[in-house]
Coordinates of C-alpha atoms in Angstrom, one line a residue:
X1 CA -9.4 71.9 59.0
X2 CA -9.9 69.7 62.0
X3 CA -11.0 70.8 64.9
X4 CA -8.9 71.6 67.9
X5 CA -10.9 69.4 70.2
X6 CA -14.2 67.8 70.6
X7 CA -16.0 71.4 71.8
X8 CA -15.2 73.3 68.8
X9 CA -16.1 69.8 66.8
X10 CA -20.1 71.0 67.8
X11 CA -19.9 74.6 65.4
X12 CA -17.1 72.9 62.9
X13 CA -18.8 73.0 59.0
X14 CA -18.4 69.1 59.3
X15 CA -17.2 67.5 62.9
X16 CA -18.6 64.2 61.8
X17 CA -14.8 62.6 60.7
X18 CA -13.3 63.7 64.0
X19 CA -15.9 62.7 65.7
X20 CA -15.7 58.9 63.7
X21 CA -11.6 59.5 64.4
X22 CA -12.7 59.4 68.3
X23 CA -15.1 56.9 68.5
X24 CA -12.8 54.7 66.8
X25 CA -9.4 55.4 68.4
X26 CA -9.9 57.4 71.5
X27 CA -13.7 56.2 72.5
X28 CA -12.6 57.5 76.3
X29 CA -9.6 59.5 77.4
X30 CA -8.6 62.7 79.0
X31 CA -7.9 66.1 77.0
X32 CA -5.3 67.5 78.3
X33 CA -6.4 71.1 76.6
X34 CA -9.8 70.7 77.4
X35 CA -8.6 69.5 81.3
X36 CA -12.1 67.0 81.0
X37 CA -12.3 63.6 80.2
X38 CA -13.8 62.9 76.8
X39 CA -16.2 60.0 76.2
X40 CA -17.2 59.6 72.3
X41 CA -18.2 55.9 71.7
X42 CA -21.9 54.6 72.6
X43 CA -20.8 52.3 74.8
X44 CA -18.6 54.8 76.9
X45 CA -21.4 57.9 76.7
X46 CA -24.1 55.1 78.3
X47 CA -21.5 54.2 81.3
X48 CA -21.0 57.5 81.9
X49 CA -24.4 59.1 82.0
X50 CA -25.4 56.2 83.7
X51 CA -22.8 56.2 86.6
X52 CA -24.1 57.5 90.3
X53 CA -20.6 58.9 90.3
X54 CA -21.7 61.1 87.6
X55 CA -23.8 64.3 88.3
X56 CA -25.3 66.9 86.5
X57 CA -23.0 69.8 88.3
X58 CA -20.4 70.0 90.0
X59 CA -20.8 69.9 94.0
X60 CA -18.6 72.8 94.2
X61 CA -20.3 74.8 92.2
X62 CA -24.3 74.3 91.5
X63 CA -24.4 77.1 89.5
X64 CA -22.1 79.1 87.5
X65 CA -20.4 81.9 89.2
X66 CA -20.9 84.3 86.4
X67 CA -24.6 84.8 86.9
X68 CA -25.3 82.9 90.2
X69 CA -26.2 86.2 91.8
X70 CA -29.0 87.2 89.6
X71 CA -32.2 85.9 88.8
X72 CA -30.9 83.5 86.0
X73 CA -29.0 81.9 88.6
X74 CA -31.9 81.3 90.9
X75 CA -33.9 79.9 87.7
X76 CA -30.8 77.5 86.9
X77 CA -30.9 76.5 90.2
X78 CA -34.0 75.0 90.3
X79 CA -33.7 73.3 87.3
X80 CA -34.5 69.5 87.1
X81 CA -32.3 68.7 84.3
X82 CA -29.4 70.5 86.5
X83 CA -30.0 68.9 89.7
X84 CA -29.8 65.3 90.9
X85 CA -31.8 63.9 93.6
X86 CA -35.3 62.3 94.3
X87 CA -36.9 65.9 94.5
X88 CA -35.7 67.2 91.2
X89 CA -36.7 63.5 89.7
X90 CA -40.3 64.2 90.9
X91 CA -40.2 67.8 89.2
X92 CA -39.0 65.7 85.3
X93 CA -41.5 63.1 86.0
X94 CA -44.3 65.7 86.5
X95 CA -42.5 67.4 83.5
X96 CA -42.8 64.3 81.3
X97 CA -46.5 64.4 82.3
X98 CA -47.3 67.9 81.3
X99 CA -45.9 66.8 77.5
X100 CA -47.8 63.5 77.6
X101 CA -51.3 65.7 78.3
X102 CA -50.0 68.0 75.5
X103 CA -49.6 65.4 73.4
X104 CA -52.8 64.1 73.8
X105 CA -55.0 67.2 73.5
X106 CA -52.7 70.0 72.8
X107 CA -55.6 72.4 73.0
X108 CA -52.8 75.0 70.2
X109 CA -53.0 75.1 67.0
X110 CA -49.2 75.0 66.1
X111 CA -49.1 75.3 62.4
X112 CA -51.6 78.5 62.5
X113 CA -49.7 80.4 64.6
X114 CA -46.3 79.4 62.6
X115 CA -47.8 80.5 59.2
X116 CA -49.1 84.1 61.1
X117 CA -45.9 84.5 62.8
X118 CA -43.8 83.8 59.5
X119 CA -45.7 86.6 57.8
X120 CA -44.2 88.8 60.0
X121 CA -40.8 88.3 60.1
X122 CA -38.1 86.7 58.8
X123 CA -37.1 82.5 58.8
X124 CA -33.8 83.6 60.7
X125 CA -35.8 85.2 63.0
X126 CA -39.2 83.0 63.4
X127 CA -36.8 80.0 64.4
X128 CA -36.2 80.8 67.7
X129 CA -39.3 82.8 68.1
X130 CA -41.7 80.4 67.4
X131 CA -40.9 77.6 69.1
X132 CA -41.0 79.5 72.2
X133 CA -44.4 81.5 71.1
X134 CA -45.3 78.0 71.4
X135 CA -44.6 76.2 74.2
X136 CA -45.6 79.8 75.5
X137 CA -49.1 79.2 74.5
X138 CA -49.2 75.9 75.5
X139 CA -48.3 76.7 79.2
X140 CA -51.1 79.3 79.2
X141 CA -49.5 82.0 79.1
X142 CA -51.6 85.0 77.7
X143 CA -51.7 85.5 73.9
X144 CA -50.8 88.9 74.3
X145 CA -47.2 88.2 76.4
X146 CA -46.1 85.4 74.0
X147 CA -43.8 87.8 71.8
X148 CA -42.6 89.2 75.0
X149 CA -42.1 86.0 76.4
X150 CA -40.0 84.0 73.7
X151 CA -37.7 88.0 73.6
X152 CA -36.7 87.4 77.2
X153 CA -36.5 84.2 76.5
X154 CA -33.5 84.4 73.9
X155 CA -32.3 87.3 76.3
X156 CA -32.1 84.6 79.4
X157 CA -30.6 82.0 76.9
X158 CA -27.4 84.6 75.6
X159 CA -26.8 85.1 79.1
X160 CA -26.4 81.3 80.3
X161 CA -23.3 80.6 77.5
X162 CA -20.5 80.3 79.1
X163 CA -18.4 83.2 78.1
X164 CA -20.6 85.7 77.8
X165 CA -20.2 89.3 78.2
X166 CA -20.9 90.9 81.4
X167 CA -23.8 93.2 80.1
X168 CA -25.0 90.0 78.0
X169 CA -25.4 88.1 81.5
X170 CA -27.2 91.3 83.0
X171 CA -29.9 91.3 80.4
X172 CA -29.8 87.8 81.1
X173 CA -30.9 88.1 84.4
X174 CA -33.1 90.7 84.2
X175 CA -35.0 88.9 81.2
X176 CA -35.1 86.0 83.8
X177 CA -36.8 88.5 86.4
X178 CA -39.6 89.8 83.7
X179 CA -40.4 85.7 82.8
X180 CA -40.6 84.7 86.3
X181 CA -43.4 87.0 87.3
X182 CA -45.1 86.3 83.8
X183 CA -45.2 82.7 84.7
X184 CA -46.3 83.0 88.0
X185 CA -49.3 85.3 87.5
X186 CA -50.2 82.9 84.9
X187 CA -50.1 80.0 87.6
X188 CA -51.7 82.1 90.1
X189 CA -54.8 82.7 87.5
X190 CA -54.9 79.1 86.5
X191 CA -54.5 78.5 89.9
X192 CA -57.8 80.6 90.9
X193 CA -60.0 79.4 88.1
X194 CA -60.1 76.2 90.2
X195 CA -61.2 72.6 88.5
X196 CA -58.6 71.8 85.6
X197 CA -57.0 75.2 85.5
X198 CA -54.5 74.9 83.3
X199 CA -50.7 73.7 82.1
X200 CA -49.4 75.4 85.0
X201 CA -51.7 74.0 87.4
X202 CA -51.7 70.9 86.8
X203 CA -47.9 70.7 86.9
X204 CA -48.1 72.1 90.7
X205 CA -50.5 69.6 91.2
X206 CA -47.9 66.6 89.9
X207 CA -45.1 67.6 91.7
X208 CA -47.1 68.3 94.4
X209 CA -49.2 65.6 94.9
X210 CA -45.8 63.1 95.3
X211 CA -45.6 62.0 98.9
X212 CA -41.4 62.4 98.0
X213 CA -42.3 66.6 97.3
X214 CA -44.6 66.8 99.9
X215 CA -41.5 65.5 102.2
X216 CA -39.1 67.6 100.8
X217 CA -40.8 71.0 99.7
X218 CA -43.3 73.9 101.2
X219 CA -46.2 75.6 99.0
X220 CA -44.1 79.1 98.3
X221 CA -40.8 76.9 97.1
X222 CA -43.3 74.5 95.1
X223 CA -44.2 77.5 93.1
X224 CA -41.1 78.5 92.9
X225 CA -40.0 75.5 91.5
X226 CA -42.7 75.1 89.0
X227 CA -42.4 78.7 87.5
X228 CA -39.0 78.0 87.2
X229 CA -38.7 74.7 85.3
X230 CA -41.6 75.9 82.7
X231 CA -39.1 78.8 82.4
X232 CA -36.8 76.3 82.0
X233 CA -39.3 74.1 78.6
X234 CA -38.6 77.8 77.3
X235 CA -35.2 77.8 77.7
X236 CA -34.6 74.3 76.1
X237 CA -37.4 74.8 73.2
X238 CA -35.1 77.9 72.5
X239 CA -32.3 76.6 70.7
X240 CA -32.5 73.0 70.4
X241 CA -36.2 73.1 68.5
X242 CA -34.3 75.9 66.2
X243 CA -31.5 73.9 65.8
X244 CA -33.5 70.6 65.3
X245 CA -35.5 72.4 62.1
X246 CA -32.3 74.1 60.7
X247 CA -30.6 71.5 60.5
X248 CA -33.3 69.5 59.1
X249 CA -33.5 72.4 56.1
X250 CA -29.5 72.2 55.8
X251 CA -30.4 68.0 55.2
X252 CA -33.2 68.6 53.0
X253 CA -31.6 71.4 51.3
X254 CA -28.8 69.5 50.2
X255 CA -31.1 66.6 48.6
X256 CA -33.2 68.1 46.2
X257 CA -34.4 64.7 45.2
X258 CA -35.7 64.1 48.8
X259 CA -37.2 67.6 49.4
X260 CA -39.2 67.2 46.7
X261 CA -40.5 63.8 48.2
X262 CA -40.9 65.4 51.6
X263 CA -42.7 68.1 50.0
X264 CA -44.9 65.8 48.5
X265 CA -45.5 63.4 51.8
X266 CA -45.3 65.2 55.1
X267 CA -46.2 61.9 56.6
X268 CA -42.2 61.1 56.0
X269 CA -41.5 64.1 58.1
X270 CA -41.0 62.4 61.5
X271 CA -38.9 59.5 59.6
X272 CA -36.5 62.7 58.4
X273 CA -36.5 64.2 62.3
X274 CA -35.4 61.4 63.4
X275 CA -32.7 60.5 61.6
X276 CA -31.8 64.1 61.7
X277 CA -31.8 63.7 65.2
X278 CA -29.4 60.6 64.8
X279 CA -27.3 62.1 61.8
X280 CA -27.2 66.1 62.7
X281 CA -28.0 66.1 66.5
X282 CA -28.7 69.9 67.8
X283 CA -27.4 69.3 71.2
X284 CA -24.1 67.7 70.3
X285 CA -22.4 67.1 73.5
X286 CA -23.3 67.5 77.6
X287 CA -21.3 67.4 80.4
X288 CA -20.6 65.3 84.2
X289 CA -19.0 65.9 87.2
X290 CA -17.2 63.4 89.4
X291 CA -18.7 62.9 93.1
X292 CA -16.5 60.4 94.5
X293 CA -13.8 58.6 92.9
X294 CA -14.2 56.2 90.3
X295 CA -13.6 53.7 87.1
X296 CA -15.0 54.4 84.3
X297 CA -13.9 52.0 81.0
X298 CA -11.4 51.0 82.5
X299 CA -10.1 54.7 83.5
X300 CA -9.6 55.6 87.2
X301 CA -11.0 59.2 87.8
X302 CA -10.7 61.7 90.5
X303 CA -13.8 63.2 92.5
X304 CA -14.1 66.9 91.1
X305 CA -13.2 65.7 87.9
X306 CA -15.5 66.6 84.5
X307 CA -16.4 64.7 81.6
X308 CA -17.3 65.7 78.0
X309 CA -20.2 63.6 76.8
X310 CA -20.4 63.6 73.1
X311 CA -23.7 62.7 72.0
X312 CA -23.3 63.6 68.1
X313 CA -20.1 60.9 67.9
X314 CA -21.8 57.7 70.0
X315 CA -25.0 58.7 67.2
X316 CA -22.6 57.6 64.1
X317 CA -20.8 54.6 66.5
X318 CA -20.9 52.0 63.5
X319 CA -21.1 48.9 66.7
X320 CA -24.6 50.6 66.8
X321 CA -25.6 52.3 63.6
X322 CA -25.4 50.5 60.8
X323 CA -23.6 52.6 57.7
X324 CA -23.6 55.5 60.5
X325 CA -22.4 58.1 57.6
X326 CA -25.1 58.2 55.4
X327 CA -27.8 59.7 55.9
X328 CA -30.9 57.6 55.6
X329 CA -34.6 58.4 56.6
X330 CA -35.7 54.9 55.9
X331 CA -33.4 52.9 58.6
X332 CA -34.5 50.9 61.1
X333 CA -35.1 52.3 64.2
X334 CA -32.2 52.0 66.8
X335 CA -30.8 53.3 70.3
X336 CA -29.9 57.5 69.5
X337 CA -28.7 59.7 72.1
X338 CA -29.7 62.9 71.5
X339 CA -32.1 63.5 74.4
X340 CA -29.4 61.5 76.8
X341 CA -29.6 58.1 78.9
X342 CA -30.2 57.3 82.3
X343 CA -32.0 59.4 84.7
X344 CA -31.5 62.8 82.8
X345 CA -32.9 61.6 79.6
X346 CA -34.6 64.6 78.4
X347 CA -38.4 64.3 78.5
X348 CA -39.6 66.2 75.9
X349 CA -38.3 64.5 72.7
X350 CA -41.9 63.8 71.3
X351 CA -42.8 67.6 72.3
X352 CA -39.7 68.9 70.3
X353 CA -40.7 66.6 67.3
X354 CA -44.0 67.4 67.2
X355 CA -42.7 71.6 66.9
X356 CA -40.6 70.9 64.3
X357 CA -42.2 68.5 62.4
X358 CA -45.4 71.5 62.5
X359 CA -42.7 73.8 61.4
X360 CA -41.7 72.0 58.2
X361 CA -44.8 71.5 57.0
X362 CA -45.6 75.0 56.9
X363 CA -42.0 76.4 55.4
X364 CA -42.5 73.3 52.9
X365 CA -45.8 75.5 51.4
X366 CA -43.8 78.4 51.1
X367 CA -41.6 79.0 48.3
X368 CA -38.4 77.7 50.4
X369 CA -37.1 75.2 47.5
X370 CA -36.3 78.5 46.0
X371 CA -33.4 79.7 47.8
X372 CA -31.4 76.3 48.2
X373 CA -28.3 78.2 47.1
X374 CA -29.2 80.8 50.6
X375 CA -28.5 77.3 52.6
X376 CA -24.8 76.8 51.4
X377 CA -22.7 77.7 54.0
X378 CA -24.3 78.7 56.8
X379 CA -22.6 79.6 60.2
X380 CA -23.4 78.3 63.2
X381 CA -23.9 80.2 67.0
X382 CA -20.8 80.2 68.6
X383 CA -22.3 77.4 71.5
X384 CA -19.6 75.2 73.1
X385 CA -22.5 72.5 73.0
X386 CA -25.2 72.6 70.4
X387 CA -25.3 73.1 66.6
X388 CA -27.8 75.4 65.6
X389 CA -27.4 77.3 62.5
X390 CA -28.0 80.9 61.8
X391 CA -30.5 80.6 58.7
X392 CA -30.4 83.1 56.3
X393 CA -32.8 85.8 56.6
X394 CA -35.3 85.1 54.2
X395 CA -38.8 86.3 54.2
X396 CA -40.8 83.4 52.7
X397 CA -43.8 83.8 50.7
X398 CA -46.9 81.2 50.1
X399 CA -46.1 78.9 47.4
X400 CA -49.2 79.3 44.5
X401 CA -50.4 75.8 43.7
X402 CA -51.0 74.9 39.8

């Protein structure tokens, strides 16, 4: 069945033809169900997320009604990736640093605490949990919050979908509550410690060393804003790093041929996230809001007007992608847009890579390949943006060598 329009296309078993029906036929318009503009093709998705006309939220409404009240809403607030403006661009470019130090001494050992946390649980479960146990630990957070931590977590994330139940958006907020003071006694004992501190510190210290924050934002708010937006690495490690490894099992899953190989080289692993990334995006589509009036492909739009951004469609736009249907972990290299364009390009594309690929190459020395047939039609959450499949709840055991 086809879907109904291009938001239900992001949990359909297969979007992928509707999405090439788009790109090819309708690669901007307006849906008149959906009251948004729709923009599908590469080319369209890059003039729109680059347009100054375009913002993150709408001016109306900074954040959503539905929890704007409660402590999610102040967290949402404060968000980089939801604000626009030379402040918030300071708070992604310290952002971007904090991954870059990560990445270059990451000071965790990801794939031990992925094999101990797999023991104890199941794969449906460890998905989400680990990620965020993760980027937990890498923060600084203390060892003995982290389970705590990534349970709010998924508690802060239910209550952000739009839709959700009122007592869903309550936990929400008070999950938000209990991770905001975790964070910031954290960044208060790094803090203390003086020298280097830690993650948390030195974030402060980026954002607050810019001559544009110093203008624009007092000590108690720059706390603020820091706790918040490494609340917010939690919130987007959450589903998107689950998504990114699920659907990389569905991929390899389905090629027995190639699991085996990938089993056999985890040096091919980023090749497959990538074109995972590309083929099987977790974050399928994103939204803008119109500040002023203006043309976009050709298309006049009204000021308060939104736009549906599909990422997953411009990734399989053949004027880009060569042979954009198949899926192919040995093509060259070109432009994806699975972490966005333009000033909100997400920064942490090598940080959710790295996660994943640390995943795989522990569930790879488990006895996975054993329950392909578990993989065959999975479900996916009920998101109106991201595909992240509900794995089956497996509990995985070591795979015995010779």
């Amino acid at each position: 069945m086809t879907p109904l329009h291009p938001v239900a296309a992001a949990t359909h078993p297969d979007p992928y033809p509707f999405y090439a029906e788009l790109v090819a036929t309708r690669p901007f318009y307006r849906d008149a169900a959906l009251g948004l503009w729709v923009a599908s093709s590469a080319r369209s998705v890059r003039a729109v997320l680059t347009s100054p006309a375009c913002l993150v939220r709408p001016r109306a409404e900074p954040v959503p009604r539905t929890f704007g009240a409660l402590a999610s809403g102040a967290l949402f607030g404060q968000w980089a990736r939801m604000n626009d403006g030379p402040f918030h661009g300071v708070v992604r470019r310290g952002l971007g640093a904090l991954i870059e130090r990560w990445r270059a001494a990451p000071g965790v050992d990801v794939r031990a605490s992925a094999r101990r946390l797999l023991r104890g649980g199941s794969l449906q479960e460890w998905v989400f949990g680990w990620p965020v146990h993760s980027v937990g630990a890498l923060l600084g957070l203390a060892p003995g919050t982290l389970s705590g931590v990534a349970e709010w977590t998924g508690e802060l994330v239910k209550g952000l979908v739009p839709g959700a139940g009122d007592a869903v958006v309550l936990r929400g907020g008070l999950a938000a509550e209990q991770l905001r003071a975790e964070v910031r006694s954290a960044l208060e004992a790094q803090t203390a410690r003086g020298g280097e501190g830690g993650p948390l510190a030195f974030l402060r210290r980026e954002v607050g060393a810019s001559a544009d924050a110093a203008a624009s934002v007092d000590p108690e708010r720059l706390v603020d804003v820091v706790v918040a937006n490494a609340i917010g690495l939690l919130v987007q490690t959450h589903d998107a790093t689950a998504g990114l490894i699920g659907n990389t099992l569905r991929a390899l899953m389905r090629e027995p041929s190639l699991l085996a190989e990938v089993a056999g080289r985890p040096a091919l692993l980023p090749q497959v996230l990538d074109e995972v990334l590309r083929y099987d995006p977790p974050v399928q589509n994103t939204r803008r809001y119109l500040a002023e009036d203006t043309v976009l492909e050709g298309h006049a739009l009204a000021a308060g007007e939104g736009v549906l951004v599909v990422l997953a469609a411009a990734n399989r736009d053949a004027r880009v992608h060569r042979e954009p249907h198949r899926f192919d972990i040995h093509r060259e290299p070109s432009a994806r847009l699975s972490f966005g364009w333009g000033a909100h390009v997400c920064p942490g594309e090598r940080l959710a890579k790295s996660l994943a690929a640390g995943a795989l190459e522990v569930l790879l020395a488990t006895d996975l390949a054993r329950h392909r047939d578990a993989f065959e039609d999975v479900p996916f959450l009920p998101l109106p943006n991201a595909r992240v499949p509900l794995l089956p709840a497996l509990r995985l055991a070591p795979e015995e060598v010779g």
